Coordinates of C-alpha atoms in Angstrom, one line a residue:
Chain A
X1 CA -32.9 -29.5 13.1
X2 CA -29.4 -29.2 11.5
X3 CA -27.8 -25.8 11.6
X4 CA -24.6 -24.3 10.2
X5 CA -23.6 -20.9 11.5
X6 CA -20.5 -18.7 11.1
X7 CA -19.6 -16.5 14.0
X8 CA -16.7 -14.3 15.1
X9 CA -14.2 -16.1 17.2
X10 CA -13.6 -15.1 20.8
X11 CA -10.6 -15.7 23.0
X12 CA -12.2 -18.9 24.2
X13 CA -11.8 -20.3 20.7
X14 CA -8.0 -20.2 20.7
X15 CA -7.6 -24.0 21.5
X16 CA -10.1 -25.1 18.8
X17 CA -8.6 -22.6 16.4
X18 CA -5.1 -24.1 16.9
X19 CA -6.5 -27.6 16.4
X20 CA -8.1 -26.6 13.1
X21 CA -5.0 -24.7 12.0
X22 CA -3.0 -27.9 12.6
X23 CA -5.5 -29.9 10.5
X24 CA -5.2 -27.5 7.6
X25 CA -1.4 -27.6 7.9
X26 CA -1.4 -31.4 7.7
X27 CA -3.6 -31.1 4.5
X28 CA -1.2 -28.5 3.0
X29 CA 1.9 -30.5 4.2
X30 CA 3.1 -27.4 6.1
X31 CA 4.5 -26.9 9.5
X32 CA 2.8 -25.1 12.4
X33 CA 4.9 -23.0 14.7
X34 CA 1.9 -21.2 16.2
X35 CA 0.8 -22.0 19.7
X36 CA -2.1 -20.9 21.9
X37 CA -0.1 -18.0 23.4
X38 CA 1.0 -16.6 20.0
X39 CA -2.5 -16.8 18.5
X40 CA -4.0 -15.1 21.6
X41 CA -1.3 -12.4 21.5
X42 CA -1.4 -11.5 17.7
X43 CA -5.1 -12.0 17.1
X44 CA -6.8 -10.9 20.3
X45 CA -4.3 -8.5 21.9
X46 CA -2.6 -6.9 18.8
X47 CA -5.6 -7.5 16.6
X48 CA -3.6 -8.3 13.5
X49 CA -6.2 -10.7 12.1
X50 CA -9.9 -11.5 12.4
X51 CA -11.2 -15.1 12.8
X52 CA -14.5 -16.7 11.9
X53 CA -15.6 -20.1 13.3
X54 CA -18.1 -22.3 11.4
X55 CA -20.3 -24.4 13.7
X56 CA -22.4 -27.4 12.5
X57 CA -24.9 -28.3 15.2
X58 CA -22.7 -26.6 17.8
X59 CA -19.5 -28.3 16.7
X60 CA -16.6 -26.2 15.3
X61 CA -16.1 -27.7 11.8
X62 CA -14.2 -25.0 10.0
X63 CA -12.6 -21.5 10.3
X64 CA -11.5 -18.5 8.2
X65 CA -8.7 -16.0 9.1
X66 CA -8.5 -12.7 7.2
X67 CA -7.0 -9.2 7.6
X68 CA -6.9 -6.0 5.7
X69 CA -4.4 -5.5 2.9
X70 CA -4.0 -2.3 1.0
X71 CA -3.7 -1.4 -2.7
X72 CA -1.9 1.8 -3.6
X73 CA -3.4 1.6 -7.1
X74 CA -7.0 1.4 -5.8
X75 CA -6.1 3.8 -2.9
X76 CA -8.0 1.7 -0.5
X77 CA -7.9 -1.4 1.7
X78 CA -8.9 -4.9 0.5
X79 CA -9.4 -8.1 2.4
X80 CA -6.8 -10.9 2.3
X81 CA -8.1 -14.3 3.2
X82 CA -5.2 -16.1 4.9
X83 CA -7.0 -19.4 5.5
X84 CA -10.3 -21.0 4.9
X85 CA -10.8 -24.6 6.1
X86 CA -13.6 -27.1 6.5
X87 CA -13.1 -30.5 8.1
X88 CA -13.0 -33.3 5.5
X89 CA -16.1 -35.0 6.9
X90 CA -18.2 -31.8 6.5
X91 CA -17.2 -30.9 3.0
X92 CA -19.7 -30.9 0.1
X93 CA -22.3 -29.0 2.1
X94 CA -21.6 -25.5 0.9
X95 CA -19.7 -24.5 4.1
X96 CA -16.6 -23.4 2.2
X97 CA -18.7 -21.2 -0.1
X98 CA -20.6 -19.8 3.0
X99 CA -17.2 -18.7 4.4
X100 CA -16.2 -17.0 1.2
X101 CA -19.6 -15.3 0.9
X102 CA -19.3 -14.1 4.5
X103 CA -15.9 -12.6 4.0
X104 CA -16.9 -11.1 0.7
X105 CA -19.8 -9.5 2.5
X106 CA -17.5 -8.0 5.1
X107 CA -15.3 -6.6 2.3
X108 CA -18.3 -5.0 0.6
X109 CA -19.6 -3.6 3.9
X110 CA -16.3 -2.0 4.7
X111 CA -15.9 -0.4 1.3
X112 CA -13.0 -2.7 0.3
X113 CA -12.4 -3.0 -3.4
X114 CA -11.3 -6.6 -3.5
X115 CA -10.6 -9.9 -1.7
X116 CA -7.4 -11.9 -2.4
X117 CA -5.9 -15.2 -1.3
X118 CA -3.4 -17.8 -2.3
X119 CA -3.7 -21.5 -3.0
X120 CA -1.1 -24.2 -3.4
X121 CA -0.6 -25.1 -7.1
X122 CA -1.3 -28.9 -6.5
X123 CA -4.6 -28.2 -4.7
X124 CA -6.7 -28.6 -7.8
X125 CA -10.0 -29.1 -5.9
X126 CA -9.7 -25.7 -4.3
X127 CA -8.5 -24.1 -7.5
X128 CA -11.6 -25.3 -9.4
X129 CA -13.7 -24.2 -6.5
X130 CA -12.2 -20.7 -6.5
X131 CA -12.7 -20.3 -10.2
X132 CA -16.3 -21.4 -9.8
X133 CA -16.7 -18.6 -7.2
X134 CA -15.7 -16.0 -9.9
X135 CA -12.1 -15.5 -8.8
X136 CA -9.4 -14.7 -11.3
X137 CA -5.9 -16.3 -11.0
X138 CA -3.1 -13.8 -11.1
X139 CA -0.4 -15.8 -12.8
X140 CA 1.8 -12.8 -13.6
X141 CA 2.5 -12.0 -10.0
X142 CA 5.4 -13.8 -8.3
X143 CA 5.5 -14.1 -4.5
X144 CA 8.7 -13.4 -2.5
X145 CA 9.5 -13.9 1.1
X146 CA 12.4 -13.2 3.5
X147 CA 12.2 -14.9 6.8
X148 CA 14.2 -15.8 9.9
X149 CA 18.0 -15.3 9.8
X150 CA 17.8 -13.8 6.3
X151 CA 15.4 -11.2 7.5
X152 CA 17.7 -10.3 10.4
X153 CA 20.7 -10.1 8.0
X154 CA 18.8 -7.7 5.7
X155 CA 17.7 -5.5 8.6
X156 CA 21.3 -5.3 9.8
X157 CA 23.0 -5.0 6.4
Chain B
X1 CA 26.8 17.2 1.1
X2 CA 24.5 14.7 -0.5
X3 CA 22.1 13.0 1.7
X4 CA 19.5 10.2 1.4
X5 CA 17.0 9.8 4.2
X6 CA 14.0 7.6 4.7
X7 CA 11.2 9.1 6.8
X8 CA 7.6 8.3 7.7
X9 CA 5.1 10.0 5.4
X10 CA 2.7 12.5 6.9
X11 CA -0.6 13.8 5.6
X12 CA 1.2 16.6 3.7
X13 CA 2.9 13.9 1.5
X14 CA -0.3 12.7 0.0
X15 CA 0.1 14.7 -3.3
X16 CA 3.7 13.6 -3.8
X17 CA 2.8 10.0 -2.8
X18 CA 0.0 9.9 -5.5
X19 CA 2.5 11.3 -8.0
X20 CA 5.0 8.5 -7.2
X21 CA 2.3 5.8 -7.2
X22 CA 1.4 7.0 -10.7
X23 CA 5.0 6.7 -11.8
X24 CA 5.2 3.1 -10.5
X25 CA 1.9 2.2 -12.2
X26 CA 3.2 3.5 -15.5
X27 CA 6.3 1.4 -15.1
X28 CA 4.2 -1.7 -14.2
X29 CA 1.7 -0.9 -16.9
X30 CA -1.1 -0.8 -14.4
X31 CA -4.0 1.6 -13.8
X32 CA -4.3 3.9 -10.8
X33 CA -7.8 4.5 -9.4
X34 CA -6.5 6.1 -6.2
X35 CA -6.8 9.8 -5.6
X36 CA -5.6 12.2 -2.9
X37 CA -8.9 11.8 -0.9
X38 CA -8.8 7.9 -0.9
X39 CA -5.1 7.8 0.1
X40 CA -5.8 10.3 2.9
X41 CA -8.8 8.3 4.1
X42 CA -7.4 4.8 4.0
X43 CA -3.8 5.6 5.0
X44 CA -4.1 8.4 7.5
X45 CA -7.7 8.1 8.8
X46 CA -8.3 4.4 8.8
X47 CA -4.6 3.5 9.1
X48 CA -4.7 0.5 6.8
X49 CA -1.1 1.0 5.5
X50 CA 2.1 2.7 6.5
X51 CA 4.2 4.8 4.1
X52 CA 7.9 5.7 3.9
X53 CA 9.2 8.5 1.8
X54 CA 12.8 8.5 0.5
X55 CA 14.4 12.0 0.1
X56 CA 17.6 12.7 -1.8
X57 CA 18.8 16.2 -0.9
X58 CA 15.3 17.1 0.3
X59 CA 13.6 15.8 -2.9
X60 CA 11.1 12.9 -2.7
X61 CA 12.7 10.3 -5.0
X62 CA 11.0 7.1 -3.8
X63 CA 8.5 5.5 -1.5
X64 CA 7.5 2.3 0.2
X65 CA 4.0 1.2 1.3
X66 CA 3.6 -1.7 3.7
X67 CA 1.1 -3.2 6.2
X68 CA 0.8 -6.1 8.6
X69 CA -0.2 -9.5 7.2
X70 CA -0.7 -12.5 9.4
X71 CA 0.4 -16.2 9.2
X72 CA -1.8 -18.7 11.1
X73 CA 1.1 -21.3 10.8
X74 CA 3.6 -18.9 12.4
X75 CA 0.9 -17.6 14.8
X76 CA 2.1 -14.1 14.3
X77 CA 2.0 -11.1 12.1
X78 CA 4.4 -10.4 9.3
X79 CA 5.0 -7.4 7.1
X80 CA 3.7 -7.2 3.5
X81 CA 5.5 -4.8 1.3
X82 CA 2.9 -3.5 -1.1
X83 CA 5.1 -1.1 -3.1
X84 CA 8.7 -0.1 -3.2
X85 CA 9.7 2.5 -5.8
X86 CA 12.7 4.7 -6.7
X87 CA 12.6 7.2 -9.5
X88 CA 14.6 6.0 -12.6
X89 CA 17.1 8.8 -12.4
X90 CA 18.0 7.9 -8.9
X91 CA 18.4 4.1 -9.2
X92 CA 21.8 2.4 -8.8
X93 CA 22.6 4.3 -5.6
X94 CA 21.3 1.7 -3.1
X95 CA 18.1 3.5 -2.3
X96 CA 16.0 0.4 -3.1
X97 CA 18.1 -1.7 -0.8
X98 CA 17.8 1.0 1.8
X99 CA 14.0 0.8 1.7
X100 CA 14.1 -3.0 2.0
X101 CA 16.5 -2.8 4.9
X102 CA 14.4 -0.2 6.6
X103 CA 11.2 -2.3 6.3
X104 CA 13.0 -5.4 7.4
X105 CA 14.2 -3.6 10.4
X106 CA 10.6 -2.6 11.3
X107 CA 9.6 -6.2 10.9
X108 CA 12.3 -7.4 13.2
X109 CA 11.6 -4.6 15.8
X110 CA 8.0 -5.6 15.9
X111 CA 8.6 -9.3 16.3
X112 CA 7.2 -10.2 12.9
X113 CA 8.5 -13.4 11.5
X114 CA 8.7 -12.5 7.9
X115 CA 8.4 -10.0 5.1
X116 CA 6.6 -10.8 1.8
X117 CA 5.8 -9.0 -1.4
X118 CA 5.0 -9.7 -5.1
X119 CA 6.7 -8.8 -8.3
X120 CA 5.5 -9.0 -11.9
X121 CA 7.1 -11.9 -13.7
X122 CA 8.5 -9.8 -16.6
X123 CA 10.4 -7.5 -14.2
X124 CA 13.6 -9.4 -14.3
X125 CA 15.7 -6.5 -12.9
X126 CA 13.6 -6.5 -9.7
X127 CA 13.5 -10.3 -9.5
X128 CA 17.3 -10.5 -9.6
X129 CA 17.6 -7.7 -7.0
X130 CA 15.2 -9.5 -4.6
X131 CA 17.1 -12.8 -5.0
X132 CA 20.3 -10.8 -4.2
X133 CA 18.7 -9.5 -1.0
X134 CA 18.2 -13.1 0.2
X135 CA 14.5 -13.5 -0.7
X136 CA 13.0 -16.8 -1.8
X137 CA 10.5 -17.0 -4.6
X138 CA 7.4 -19.0 -3.7
X139 CA 6.4 -20.6 -7.0
X140 CA 4.0 -23.1 -5.5
X141 CA 1.6 -20.4 -4.3
X142 CA -1.0 -19.1 -6.8
X143 CA -2.7 -15.8 -6.2
X144 CA -6.4 -15.4 -6.5
X145 CA -8.6 -12.2 -6.6
X146 CA -12.3 -11.3 -6.6
X147 CA -13.1 -7.7 -7.3
X148 CA -15.8 -5.3 -8.3
X149 CA -19.1 -6.8 -9.5
X150 CA -17.9 -10.4 -8.9
X151 CA -17.2 -9.5 -5.3
X152 CA -20.7 -8.0 -4.9
X153 CA -22.2 -11.1 -6.5
X154 CA -20.4 -13.5 -4.2
X155 CA -21.4 -11.4 -1.2
X156 CA -25.0 -11.6 -2.2
X157 CA -25.0 -15.2 -3.5

């Protein structure tokens, strides 16, 4: 019997999580700086994110990482979905939707008003998928970032 | 002697915080659902966000709200700046920069790799200011949101 389950990650999942993160980064053409130690520290010790692992017949085939964000205008927390990933060979089976549904359920259960995430503009497959899930695209909001040496400079300015 | 200080908000600041949030919402042409009770619950009880108040000669003239986000690729938390606001009559004195510097300092102190935030695309004054602070604009990332009844539907799908 074929089974797909989504379960909370434990500390033992750090190696497989890093492997899946690397796969997603390859797909998104991005660079991974994370290592097993940093994932363990920030996810399991400092508890700055929550992780779900998707298993198909006992094999880890995908993951989701999320954390709480906060809207001052709503006056309550939401959930920000940092990553959702399903291995290419296992797509088209509804596993991606199962992850979104699971995280949406957690948001509702915790009284969070909304769920948000970002997607690269060339990833049309995912964009279509998100629209089909009922998501709205917030084109009027621009994203800014300060990182590395620029962050240090600002802090010391 | 004129003084500007930035301090951590306490529970007693909830009314003035709500008042400042409403001012920012007016400026951004957005609607506030938050009330004193929800701000108290999610900020001071559930600790989903941290708040700074800026005081000029003892008067609250601005605020910043931030929380930790998390990057799987960096393998560590960052800081997301949800709001930064200075009352119109008190702009042009470097108070906005003082807020950014303060939050950047907190990010560095906590070992966070980066600070991120969003800005409305018509708010050119703020966009120029953020560029001047050394921020990069991440145009390739699109923001998605599911909220309210659509969130419930996804959770129950």
